[in-house]
Amino acid sequence: MEGGPWGAIAGAGVATWVWFIWDFWRGSRVLRWLRQGDPQTAPSLRGMWGEAADRARRLIRQADHQIRASDARLHDILSALQASPNGVVLLDEEGHIEWCNQMAEAHFGFDVGRDLMQTVGNLVRDPDFTRYYNAQNFSRPVALQGRSSTTARPVRISVQLHPYGDGRKLLLSQDITALEQAEAMRRDFVANVSHEIRTPLTVLTGFVETLQTLPLTDDERQRYLGMMSQQAARMQSVVLDLLTLSRLEGSPLPGMSDWVPVEALLKRSEEEARGLSATLTVNQQKHHEIIFPPVETMRAAGQIAGIVAELQSALSNLVNNAVRYTPAGGRITVCWDMLDNGNARFVVTDTGVGIAPEHIPRLTERFYRVDRSRSRETGGTGLGLAIVKHAVQRHGATLQISSVVGKGSTFAVEFPAMRLRGAQPQVLKSQIALQAPHNASAHEPAAL
Ligand code: ADP
């Protein structure tokens, strides 16, 4: 045999080397690919290396999927936090800002581009926050001034820290400006109501004691009873106005199915105004001159959709105020105008005491009065214009006030065309042409 056993051994040796080199080459391809880690470029091999590459490729794909899924989840969570109406700030163990949403940027004045990884204590310098942060007692929130707060537009935020994980903290902030304002208004309102009721009640109690303890003549007794009845009437007016207000706030908006004749509203206002004027000027030489449109004009005003009690209350309050704040001898003019856009305007003009401009924006606040004693003397509760504002707003109408101190005031309510029907504009217009311009001397009207 050629070569003999040595030849066979040499051949086997060479074959082993060839196999070793080939296997080494396959192994190094797999290693090279693993170093890159791209599952797309995995070498396609047979045998053990092929299987190893295949398994590694599947593992890498799986890991890739998991990373992408957790990225998507994280993105979703951050988007949800971004959409939150509250400010959200994530702090690490040292109090560095890791992430915050836009609301937190607005509340604290943070800038994500600039302030990430800054210490929150260095950025929120409010002493109340520093105290809160240092005390490390986060069981309650702390109220701070918002970064955008100004004297004209104060902003208050409530801030609370919530520890989580390994020493990390979640900082939540909420705008509580409206809440605090509502709370302050509620407190003022309760204080005002108590005051309005307590004052006549105290007077009444005093009279009762007097009647019980002092021997009085019949005349004196009658006089005291008269004054007691006045105080009781005052309390009753406050309670009735409060009930009206609460009904206005609590009942559904007026629909479009009930139509009220404007004529009826105007006639009733006229009767009330004349009655009130007669009472107020009973012992005086001069009376009020009260001018309402003639009946045919009232009729030409058509109908208005809404709740009769609310509409009547709004119109009567304005006319009665004109009588109450106009000294005897003054003039009160009431008209109902049709405007070119189809709206209608109810206007009351008086030649009374007038109102200084700084009071006008506040007149519709509950219990706001310019002249307390005149309001009280004429049976006012301080709630009339608050009722008017609510009632007209509920009917889609607006209230405008213009006035000059010492000369008089004009109160106008503009009703939208959609709530009106059956008016005869030509009759109304010809009447207006006969009247003097009611707003000639007043400032620009303020819409309330
Ligand atoms: P009051 O019951 O005190 O009249 P209102 O809410 O009706 O309360 O009015 C608020 C305040 O507005 C009044 O106290 C008064 O000072 C002022 N006011 C209202 N109407 C007139 C008017 N026609 N002329 C002058 N001042 C008015």
CSV table of C-alpha atoms and ligand atoms in Angstrom, one decimal:
chain,number,residue,atom,x,y,z
A,1,MET,CA,0.0,0.0,0.0
A,2,GLU,CA,1.3,3.4,-1.0
A,3,GLY,CA,2.3,5.7,1.9
A,4,GLY,CA,1.6,3.1,4.5
A,5,PRO,CA,0.4,3.9,8.0
A,6,TRP,CA,2.5,7.1,8.3
A,7,GLY,CA,0.7,8.4,5.2
A,8,ALA,CA,-2.7,7.7,6.9
A,9,ILE,CA,-1.6,9.4,10.1
A,10,ALA,CA,-0.3,12.5,8.2
A,11,GLY,CA,-3.6,12.6,6.2
A,12,ALA,CA,-5.7,12.4,9.4
A,13,GLY,CA,-3.5,15.1,10.9
A,14,VAL,CA,-4.0,17.4,7.9
A,15,ALA,CA,-7.7,16.7,7.9
A,16,THR,CA,-7.9,17.5,11.6
A,17,TRP,CA,-6.2,20.8,11.0
A,18,VAL,CA,-8.4,21.7,8.1
A,19,TRP,CA,-11.5,20.9,10.2
A,20,PHE,CA,-10.1,22.9,13.1
A,21,ILE,CA,-9.3,25.9,10.9
A,22,TRP,CA,-12.7,25.7,9.3
A,23,ASP,CA,-14.5,25.4,12.7
A,24,PHE,CA,-12.4,28.3,14.1
A,25,TRP,CA,-13.4,30.4,11.1
A,26,ARG,CA,-17.1,29.6,11.7
A,27,GLY,CA,-16.7,30.3,15.4
A,28,SER,CA,-15.0,33.6,14.7
A,29,ARG,CA,-17.8,34.6,12.3
A,30,VAL,CA,-20.4,33.9,15.0
A,31,LEU,CA,-18.3,35.9,17.6
A,32,ARG,CA,-17.8,38.8,15.2
A,33,TRP,CA,-21.5,39.0,14.6
A,34,LEU,CA,-22.3,38.7,18.3
A,35,ARG,CA,-20.0,41.7,18.9
A,36,GLN,CA,-22.1,43.7,16.5
A,37,GLY,CA,-25.4,42.3,17.9
A,38,ASP,CA,-27.5,43.0,14.9
A,39,PRO,CA,-30.0,40.1,14.5
A,40,GLN,CA,-30.4,41.0,10.8
A,41,THR,CA,-26.8,40.1,9.8
A,42,ALA,CA,-26.6,36.8,11.7
A,43,PRO,CA,-24.4,34.3,9.8
A,44,SER,CA,-26.2,31.4,8.2
A,45,LEU,CA,-24.3,28.3,9.3
A,46,ARG,CA,-24.9,24.6,9.8
A,47,GLY,CA,-24.1,22.5,12.7
A,48,MET,CA,-23.3,23.6,16.3
A,49,TRP,CA,-22.3,27.1,15.4
A,50,GLY,CA,-25.3,27.5,13.2
A,51,GLU,CA,-27.6,26.5,16.1
A,52,ALA,CA,-25.7,28.7,18.6
A,53,ALA,CA,-26.1,31.7,16.2
A,54,ASP,CA,-29.7,31.0,15.7
A,55,ARG,CA,-30.5,30.8,19.4
A,56,ALA,CA,-28.5,34.0,20.0
A,57,ARG,CA,-30.4,35.7,17.2
A,58,ARG,CA,-33.7,34.7,18.8
A,59,LEU,CA,-32.6,35.9,22.2
A,60,ILE,CA,-31.4,39.3,20.8
A,61,ARG,CA,-34.8,39.7,18.9
A,62,GLN,CA,-36.7,38.9,22.1
A,63,ALA,CA,-34.6,41.4,24.1
A,64,ASP,CA,-35.1,44.0,21.4
A,65,HIS,CA,-38.9,43.5,21.5
A,66,GLN,CA,-39.0,43.8,25.2
A,67,ILE,CA,-36.9,47.0,25.1
A,68,ARG,CA,-39.2,48.5,22.5
A,69,ALA,CA,-42.3,47.5,24.4
A,70,SER,CA,-41.0,49.1,27.6
A,71,ASP,CA,-40.0,52.2,25.7
A,72,ALA,CA,-43.5,52.4,24.3
A,73,ARG,CA,-45.0,51.9,27.8
A,74,LEU,CA,-42.7,54.6,29.2
A,75,HIS,CA,-43.7,56.9,26.4
A,76,ASP,CA,-47.4,56.3,27.1
A,77,ILE,CA,-47.0,56.8,30.8
A,78,LEU,CA,-45.1,60.1,30.2
A,79,SER,CA,-47.7,61.2,27.7
A,80,ALA,CA,-50.4,60.5,30.3
A,81,LEU,CA,-48.5,62.5,32.9
A,82,GLN,CA,-48.0,65.3,30.4
A,83,ALA,CA,-51.8,65.4,29.8
A,84,SER,CA,-52.4,65.6,33.5
A,85,PRO,CA,-54.1,68.9,34.7
A,86,ASN,CA,-51.7,68.8,37.6
A,87,GLY,CA,-48.0,69.5,37.7
A,88,VAL,CA,-45.9,66.4,37.9
A,89,VAL,CA,-42.2,66.4,38.8
A,90,LEU,CA,-40.0,63.2,39.3
A,91,LEU,CA,-37.2,63.7,41.7
A,92,ASP,CA,-34.2,61.4,42.3
A,93,GLU,CA,-32.8,60.5,45.8
A,94,GLU,CA,-30.9,63.8,45.9
A,95,GLY,CA,-33.9,65.9,44.9
A,96,HIS,CA,-32.7,66.4,41.3
A,97,ILE,CA,-35.4,67.0,38.8
A,98,GLU,CA,-35.4,63.9,36.5
A,99,TRP,CA,-38.5,64.8,34.5
A,100,CYS,CA,-41.4,67.3,34.7
A,101,ASN,CA,-44.5,68.0,32.7
A,102,GLN,CA,-45.6,71.3,31.1
A,103,MET,CA,-48.0,72.1,33.9
A,104,ALA,CA,-45.2,71.8,36.4
A,105,GLU,CA,-43.1,74.1,34.2
A,106,ALA,CA,-45.9,76.7,34.3
A,107,HIS,CA,-46.6,76.3,38.1
A,108,PHE,CA,-42.9,76.5,39.2
A,109,GLY,CA,-41.4,78.4,36.2
A,110,PHE,CA,-39.1,75.4,35.3
A,111,ASP,CA,-37.6,75.1,31.9
A,112,VAL,CA,-37.0,71.4,31.0
A,113,GLY,CA,-34.2,72.3,28.6
A,114,ARG,CA,-32.3,74.2,31.4
A,115,ASP,CA,-33.4,72.8,34.7
A,116,LEU,CA,-33.3,69.0,34.4
A,117,MET,CA,-31.0,67.4,37.0
A,118,GLN,CA,-31.0,70.7,39.0
A,119,THR,CA,-31.9,70.4,42.7
A,120,VAL,CA,-35.6,71.3,43.2
A,121,GLY,CA,-34.7,73.3,46.4
A,122,ASN,CA,-32.5,75.6,44.4
A,123,LEU,CA,-35.2,76.3,41.9
A,124,VAL,CA,-38.3,76.6,44.2
A,125,ARG,CA,-37.2,79.4,46.5
A,126,ASP,CA,-40.5,80.1,48.3
A,127,PRO,CA,-39.6,79.9,52.0
A,128,ASP,CA,-42.8,77.9,52.7
A,129,PHE,CA,-41.6,75.3,50.3
A,130,THR,CA,-38.1,75.2,51.8
A,131,ARG,CA,-39.6,74.7,55.2
A,132,TYR,CA,-41.9,72.0,53.9
A,133,TYR,CA,-39.1,70.2,52.1
A,134,ASN,CA,-36.6,70.4,55.0
A,135,ALA,CA,-39.2,69.2,57.5
A,136,GLN,CA,-39.5,66.0,55.6
A,137,ASN,CA,-43.1,65.6,56.7
A,138,PHE,CA,-45.1,65.2,53.4
A,139,SER,CA,-48.4,64.1,54.9
A,140,ARG,CA,-50.1,67.4,53.9
A,141,PRO,CA,-49.8,69.7,50.9
A,142,VAL,CA,-48.4,73.2,51.2
A,143,ALA,CA,-50.0,76.2,49.4
A,144,LEU,CA,-47.5,78.5,47.5
A,145,GLN,CA,-47.7,81.4,45.2
A,146,GLY,CA,-47.5,80.3,41.5
A,147,ARG,CA,-44.6,81.5,39.4
A,148,SER,CA,-46.8,83.5,37.1
A,149,SER,CA,-48.7,85.2,40.0
A,150,THR,CA,-49.1,89.0,39.8
A,151,THR,CA,-51.0,91.4,42.0
A,152,ALA,CA,-53.7,91.8,39.4
A,153,ARG,CA,-53.9,88.1,38.7
A,154,PRO,CA,-52.8,86.1,41.7
A,155,VAL,CA,-52.1,82.4,41.2
A,156,ARG,CA,-52.0,79.9,44.1
A,157,ILE,CA,-50.8,76.4,43.9
A,158,SER,CA,-51.0,73.5,46.2
A,159,VAL,CA,-47.9,71.3,46.3
A,160,GLN,CA,-47.3,67.9,47.8
A,161,LEU,CA,-44.4,65.5,47.8
A,162,HIS,CA,-45.0,61.7,47.7
A,163,PRO,CA,-42.0,59.5,48.4
A,164,TYR,CA,-41.7,56.3,46.4
A,165,GLY,CA,-39.1,53.7,45.3
A,166,ASP,CA,-35.7,54.0,46.8
A,167,GLY,CA,-35.7,57.5,48.2
A,168,ARG,CA,-37.2,59.1,45.1
A,169,LYS,CA,-40.1,61.6,45.3
A,170,LEU,CA,-43.1,62.5,43.2
A,171,LEU,CA,-43.9,66.2,43.4
A,172,LEU,CA,-47.5,67.1,42.5
A,173,SER,CA,-48.8,70.6,42.1
A,174,GLN,CA,-52.4,71.8,41.6
A,175,ASP,CA,-53.8,75.3,40.7
A,176,ILE,CA,-56.1,76.2,43.6
A,177,THR,CA,-56.6,79.9,42.7
A,178,ALA,CA,-60.3,79.4,41.8
A,179,LEU,CA,-60.8,77.1,44.8
A,180,GLU,CA,-59.4,79.7,47.3
A,181,GLN,CA,-61.3,82.5,45.7
A,182,ALA,CA,-64.6,80.5,45.9
A,183,GLU,CA,-63.8,79.7,49.6
A,184,ALA,CA,-63.1,83.4,50.3
A,185,MET,CA,-66.4,84.3,48.6
A,186,ARG,CA,-68.3,81.7,50.5
A,187,ARG,CA,-66.8,83.0,53.8
A,188,ASP,CA,-67.7,86.6,52.9
A,189,PHE,CA,-71.1,85.6,51.8
A,190,VAL,CA,-71.8,83.8,55.1
A,191,ALA,CA,-70.5,86.8,57.1
A,192,ASN,CA,-72.6,89.2,55.0
A,193,VAL,CA,-75.8,87.1,55.4
A,194,SER,CA,-75.2,86.8,59.2
A,195,HIS,CA,-74.7,90.5,59.4
A,196,GLU,CA,-77.8,91.4,57.3
A,197,ILE,CA,-80.0,89.2,59.4
A,198,ARG,CA,-78.4,89.9,62.8
A,199,THR,CA,-78.7,93.6,62.6
A,200,PRO,CA,-82.5,93.8,62.3
A,201,LEU,CA,-82.8,90.9,64.7
A,202,THR,CA,-80.9,92.8,67.4
A,203,VAL,CA,-83.1,95.8,66.9
A,204,LEU,CA,-86.2,93.7,67.0
A,205,THR,CA,-85.0,92.0,70.3
A,206,GLY,CA,-84.4,95.4,71.8
A,207,PHE,CA,-87.9,96.5,71.0
A,208,VAL,CA,-89.4,93.3,72.4
A,209,GLU,CA,-87.5,93.8,75.7
A,210,THR,CA,-88.7,97.5,75.8
A,211,LEU,CA,-92.3,96.4,75.3
A,212,GLN,CA,-91.9,93.7,77.9
A,213,THR,CA,-90.3,95.9,80.6
A,214,LEU,CA,-91.4,99.5,80.2
A,215,PRO,CA,-94.8,100.9,80.9
A,216,LEU,CA,-95.7,102.5,77.5
A,217,THR,CA,-98.5,104.6,76.3
A,218,ASP,CA,-100.7,103.3,73.5
A,219,ASP,CA,-99.0,105.8,71.1
A,220,GLU,CA,-95.5,104.7,72.1
A,221,ARG,CA,-96.5,101.1,71.8
A,222,GLN,CA,-97.9,101.6,68.3
A,223,ARG,CA,-94.7,103.4,67.3
A,224,TYR,CA,-92.5,100.6,68.6
A,225,LEU,CA,-94.7,98.0,66.9
A,226,GLY,CA,-94.4,99.9,63.6
A,227,MET,CA,-90.6,100.0,63.9
A,228,MET,CA,-90.5,96.3,64.7
A,229,SER,CA,-92.6,95.5,61.7
A,230,GLN,CA,-90.1,97.5,59.5
A,231,GLN,CA,-87.2,95.4,60.9
A,232,ALA,CA,-89.1,92.2,60.3
A,233,ALA,CA,-89.9,93.3,56.7
A,234,ARG,CA,-86.2,94.0,56.2
A,235,MET,CA,-85.2,90.5,57.3
A,236,GLN,CA,-88.0,89.0,55.2
A,237,SER,CA,-86.7,90.9,52.1
A,238,VAL,CA,-83.2,89.6,52.6
A,239,VAL,CA,-84.4,86.0,53.0
A,240,LEU,CA,-86.7,86.3,50.0
A,241,ASP,CA,-83.9,87.7,47.8
A,242,LEU,CA,-81.5,85.0,49.0
A,243,LEU,CA,-84.1,82.4,48.1
A,244,THR,CA,-84.5,84.0,44.7
A,245,LEU,CA,-80.8,83.9,44.1
A,246,SER,CA,-80.4,80.3,45.2
A,247,ARG,CA,-83.3,79.4,42.9
A,248,LEU,CA,-81.6,81.2,40.0
A,249,GLU,CA,-78.4,79.3,40.6
A,250,GLY,CA,-80.0,75.9,41.1
A,251,SER,CA,-82.7,75.7,38.5
A,252,PRO,CA,-82.3,74.6,34.8
A,253,LEU,CA,-81.8,77.2,32.2
A,254,PRO,CA,-85.0,78.8,30.8
A,255,GLY,CA,-86.2,77.0,27.7
A,256,MET,CA,-87.8,78.4,24.5
A,257,SER,CA,-91.3,77.1,25.0
A,258,ASP,CA,-92.8,79.6,27.4
A,259,TRP,CA,-93.5,83.0,25.7
A,260,VAL,CA,-94.1,86.1,27.9
A,261,PRO,CA,-95.8,89.2,26.6
A,262,VAL,CA,-93.3,92.2,27.0
A,263,GLU,CA,-96.4,94.4,27.6
A,264,ALA,CA,-97.3,92.4,30.8
A,265,LEU,CA,-93.7,92.7,32.1
A,266,LEU,CA,-93.6,96.5,31.4
A,267,LYS,CA,-97.1,97.1,32.9
A,268,ARG,CA,-96.3,95.3,36.1
A,269,SER,CA,-92.9,97.2,36.4
A,270,GLU,CA,-94.8,100.5,35.9
A,271,GLU,CA,-97.3,99.7,38.6
A,272,GLU,CA,-94.6,98.7,41.1
A,273,ALA,CA,-92.5,101.8,40.3
A,274,ARG,CA,-95.5,104.2,40.7
A,275,GLY,CA,-96.4,102.4,44.0
A,276,LEU,CA,-92.8,102.6,45.3
A,277,SER,CA,-92.5,106.2,44.3
A,278,ALA,CA,-95.7,107.1,46.1
A,279,THR,CA,-94.4,105.4,49.3
A,280,LEU,CA,-91.0,107.0,49.2
A,281,THR,CA,-92.3,110.5,48.4
A,282,VAL,CA,-95.4,110.4,50.7
A,283,ASN,CA,-94.5,113.4,52.8
A,284,GLN,CA,-92.8,115.4,50.1
A,285,GLN,CA,-94.0,118.2,47.9
A,286,LYS,CA,-92.4,116.8,44.8
A,287,HIS,CA,-92.8,113.4,43.3
A,288,HIS,CA,-91.1,111.4,40.6
A,289,GLU,CA,-91.8,111.8,37.0
A,290,ILE,CA,-92.1,108.3,35.7
A,291,ILE,CA,-92.3,107.8,31.9
A,292,PHE,CA,-93.1,104.4,30.4
A,293,PRO,CA,-93.9,103.8,26.7
A,294,PRO,CA,-97.6,104.1,25.8
A,295,VAL,CA,-99.6,100.9,25.8
A,296,GLU,CA,-99.5,100.5,22.0
A,297,THR,CA,-95.7,100.6,22.0
A,298,MET,CA,-95.6,98.0,24.9
A,299,ARG,CA,-97.9,95.8,22.8
A,300,ALA,CA,-95.6,96.2,19.7
A,301,ALA,CA,-92.7,94.8,21.6
A,302,GLY,CA,-94.1,91.3,21.1
A,303,GLN,CA,-93.1,88.4,23.3
A,304,ILE,CA,-90.0,87.0,24.9
A,305,ALA,CA,-89.1,83.4,25.6
A,306,GLY,CA,-88.2,82.7,29.2
A,307,ILE,CA,-89.3,82.4,32.8
A,308,VAL,CA,-91.8,85.1,33.7
A,309,ALA,CA,-90.8,85.4,37.4
A,310,GLU,CA,-87.1,85.9,36.5
A,311,LEU,CA,-87.8,88.4,33.7
A,312,GLN,CA,-90.2,90.3,35.9
A,313,SER,CA,-87.7,90.3,38.8
A,314,ALA,CA,-84.9,91.7,36.5
A,315,LEU,CA,-86.9,94.5,35.0
A,316,SER,CA,-88.7,95.5,38.2
A,317,ASN,CA,-85.4,95.6,40.2
A,318,LEU,CA,-83.9,98.0,37.7
A,319,VAL,CA,-86.9,100.3,37.6
A,320,ASN,CA,-87.3,100.2,41.4
A,321,ASN,CA,-83.6,101.0,41.8
A,322,ALA,CA,-84.1,104.0,39.5
A,323,VAL,CA,-86.9,105.2,41.7
A,324,ARG,CA,-85.0,104.5,45.0
A,325,TYR,CA,-81.8,106.3,43.9
A,326,THR,CA,-83.5,109.3,42.4
A,327,PRO,CA,-84.6,112.1,44.8
A,328,ALA,CA,-88.2,113.3,44.6
A,329,GLY,CA,-88.7,115.6,41.6
A,330,GLY,CA,-86.4,113.5,39.4
A,331,ARG,CA,-87.3,111.7,36.2
A,332,ILE,CA,-87.3,108.0,35.4
A,333,THR,CA,-87.6,107.0,31.8
A,334,VAL,CA,-88.2,103.4,30.6
A,335,CYS,CA,-88.1,102.2,27.0
A,336,TRP,CA,-88.0,99.1,25.0
A,337,ASP,CA,-85.9,99.5,21.8
A,338,MET,CA,-85.6,97.2,18.8
A,339,LEU,CA,-82.1,97.1,17.4
A,340,ASP,CA,-81.1,96.6,13.7
A,341,ASN,CA,-79.7,93.2,14.5
A,342,GLY,CA,-83.0,92.0,15.8
A,343,ASN,CA,-82.0,92.2,19.5
A,344,ALA,CA,-84.2,94.2,21.9
A,345,ARG,CA,-83.0,96.6,24.6
A,346,PHE,CA,-84.8,97.4,27.8
A,347,VAL,CA,-83.4,100.7,29.0
A,348,VAL,CA,-84.1,102.5,32.4
A,349,THR,CA,-82.6,106.0,32.7
A,350,ASP,CA,-82.9,108.1,35.8
A,351,THR,CA,-81.8,111.6,36.9
A,352,GLY,CA,-80.7,110.4,40.3
A,353,VAL,CA,-77.6,110.3,42.4
A,354,GLY,CA,-75.5,108.5,39.9
A,355,ILE,CA,-72.6,106.1,40.6
A,356,ALA,CA,-68.9,106.7,40.5
A,357,PRO,CA,-67.0,104.7,37.8
A,358,GLU,CA,-64.9,102.7,40.3
A,359,HIS,CA,-68.1,101.2,41.8
A,360,ILE,CA,-69.7,100.1,38.6
A,361,PRO,CA,-67.8,96.8,38.0
A,362,ARG,CA,-68.7,95.7,41.5
A,363,LEU,CA,-72.4,96.6,41.6
A,364,THR,CA,-73.6,93.1,40.8
A,365,GLU,CA,-71.6,91.5,43.7
A,366,ARG,CA,-73.9,90.3,46.5
A,367,PHE,CA,-74.4,92.8,49.2
A,368,TYR,CA,-72.2,95.4,47.4
A,369,ARG,CA,-73.7,98.9,48.1
A,370,VAL,CA,-72.4,102.3,47.2
A,371,ASP,CA,-74.6,104.2,49.6
A,372,ARG,CA,-75.5,101.9,52.5
A,373,SER,CA,-77.9,104.2,54.3
A,374,ARG,CA,-79.9,105.2,51.2
A,375,SER,CA,-80.1,101.5,50.3
A,376,ARG,CA,-81.4,100.6,53.7
A,377,GLU,CA,-83.8,103.6,54.0
A,378,THR,CA,-85.4,102.6,50.7
A,379,GLY,CA,-85.7,98.9,51.6
A,380,GLY,CA,-82.7,97.6,49.7
A,381,THR,CA,-81.0,94.3,50.5
A,382,GLY,CA,-77.9,94.7,48.4
A,383,LEU,CA,-78.9,91.7,46.3
A,384,GLY,CA,-81.1,93.3,43.6
A,385,LEU,CA,-78.4,93.7,40.9
A,386,ALA,CA,-76.9,90.3,41.7
A,387,ILE,CA,-80.4,88.9,41.0
A,388,VAL,CA,-80.7,91.0,37.8
A,389,LYS,CA,-77.4,89.8,36.5
A,390,HIS,CA,-78.2,86.2,37.1
A,391,ALA,CA,-81.6,86.4,35.6
A,392,VAL,CA,-80.6,88.2,32.4
A,393,GLN,CA,-77.5,86.0,31.9
A,394,ARG,CA,-79.8,82.9,32.1
A,395,HIS,CA,-81.8,84.4,29.3
A,396,GLY,CA,-78.7,85.0,27.1
A,397,ALA,CA,-79.0,88.8,27.7
A,398,THR,CA,-76.4,91.3,28.9
A,399,LEU,CA,-76.5,94.1,31.4
A,400,GLN,CA,-74.9,97.4,30.7
A,401,ILE,CA,-74.5,100.2,33.2
A,402,SER,CA,-73.4,103.8,32.5
A,403,SER,CA,-73.6,106.7,35.0
A,404,VAL,CA,-72.4,110.1,36.0
A,405,VAL,CA,-72.3,111.1,39.7
A,406,GLY,CA,-75.0,113.7,40.4
A,407,LYS,CA,-76.6,113.4,37.0
A,408,GLY,CA,-78.1,110.0,36.8
A,409,SER,CA,-77.7,106.4,35.5
A,410,THR,CA,-78.7,104.2,32.7
A,411,PHE,CA,-79.2,100.5,33.1
A,412,ALA,CA,-79.8,98.5,29.9
A,413,VAL,CA,-80.5,94.9,29.3
A,414,GLU,CA,-80.1,93.6,25.7
A,415,PHE,CA,-82.1,90.4,24.9
A,416,PRO,CA,-81.0,88.2,21.9
A,417,ALA,CA,-83.1,88.1,18.8
A,418,MET,CA,-83.6,84.3,19.2
A,419,ARG,CA,-85.7,84.8,22.3
A,420,LEU,CA,-88.0,87.4,20.7
A,421,ARG,CA,-91.0,87.1,18.5
A,422,GLY,CA,-94.0,89.1,17.3
A,423,ALA,CA,-92.4,92.5,17.6
A,424,GLN,CA,-93.5,95.4,15.3
A,425,PRO,CA,-90.2,97.3,14.8
A,426,GLN,CA,-91.8,100.1,12.8
A,427,VAL,CA,-94.0,101.0,15.8
A,428,LEU,CA,-91.1,100.8,18.3
A,429,LYS,CA,-88.7,102.8,16.0
A,430,SER,CA,-91.2,105.7,15.5
A,431,GLN,CA,-91.5,105.9,19.3
A,432,ILE,CA,-87.8,106.0,19.8
A,433,ALA,CA,-87.5,108.9,17.4
A,434,LEU,CA,-89.7,110.9,19.7
A,435,GLN,CA,-87.6,110.2,22.8
A,436,ALA,CA,-84.6,112.2,23.8
A,437,PRO,CA,-81.3,110.1,23.6
A,438,HIS,CA,-81.2,108.5,27.0
A,439,ASN,CA,-77.5,108.0,27.2
A,440,ALA,CA,-76.3,111.4,26.1
A,441,SER,CA,-74.4,112.5,29.2
A,442,ALA,CA,-73.2,109.2,30.5
A,443,HIS,CA,-69.8,107.5,30.2
A,444,GLU,CA,-69.3,104.5,28.0
A,445,PRO,CA,-71.6,101.8,29.4
A,446,ALA,CA,-69.9,99.0,31.3
A,447,ALA,CA,-71.1,95.5,30.3
A,448,LEU,CA,-71.5,93.3,33.4
B,1,ADP,P1,-79.7,97.7,46.9
B,1,ADP,O1,-80.7,96.8,47.5
B,1,ADP,O2,-78.7,98.2,47.9
B,1,ADP,O3,-80.2,98.7,46.1
B,1,ADP,P2,-78.7,96.5,44.5
B,1,ADP,O4,-77.9,95.3,44.2
B,1,ADP,O5,-80.0,96.7,43.8
B,1,ADP,O6,-78.8,96.7,46.0
B,1,ADP,O7,-77.7,97.7,44.0
B,1,ADP,C1,-76.4,97.8,44.5
B,1,ADP,C2,-76.0,99.2,44.7
B,1,ADP,O8,-75.9,99.9,43.4
B,1,ADP,C3,-77.0,100.0,45.5
B,1,ADP,O9,-76.7,99.9,46.8
B,1,ADP,C4,-76.7,101.5,44.9
B,1,ADP,O10,-75.6,102.0,45.6
B,1,ADP,C5,-76.3,101.2,43.5
B,1,ADP,N1,-77.4,101.5,42.5
B,1,ADP,C6,-78.2,100.6,42.0
B,1,ADP,N2,-79.1,101.2,41.1
B,1,ADP,C7,-78.8,102.5,41.1
B,1,ADP,C8,-79.3,103.7,40.5
B,1,ADP,N3,-80.3,103.6,39.6
B,1,ADP,N4,-78.7,104.9,40.7
B,1,ADP,C9,-77.7,105.0,41.6
B,1,ADP,N5,-77.1,103.9,42.3
B,1,ADP,C10,-77.7,102.7,42.1
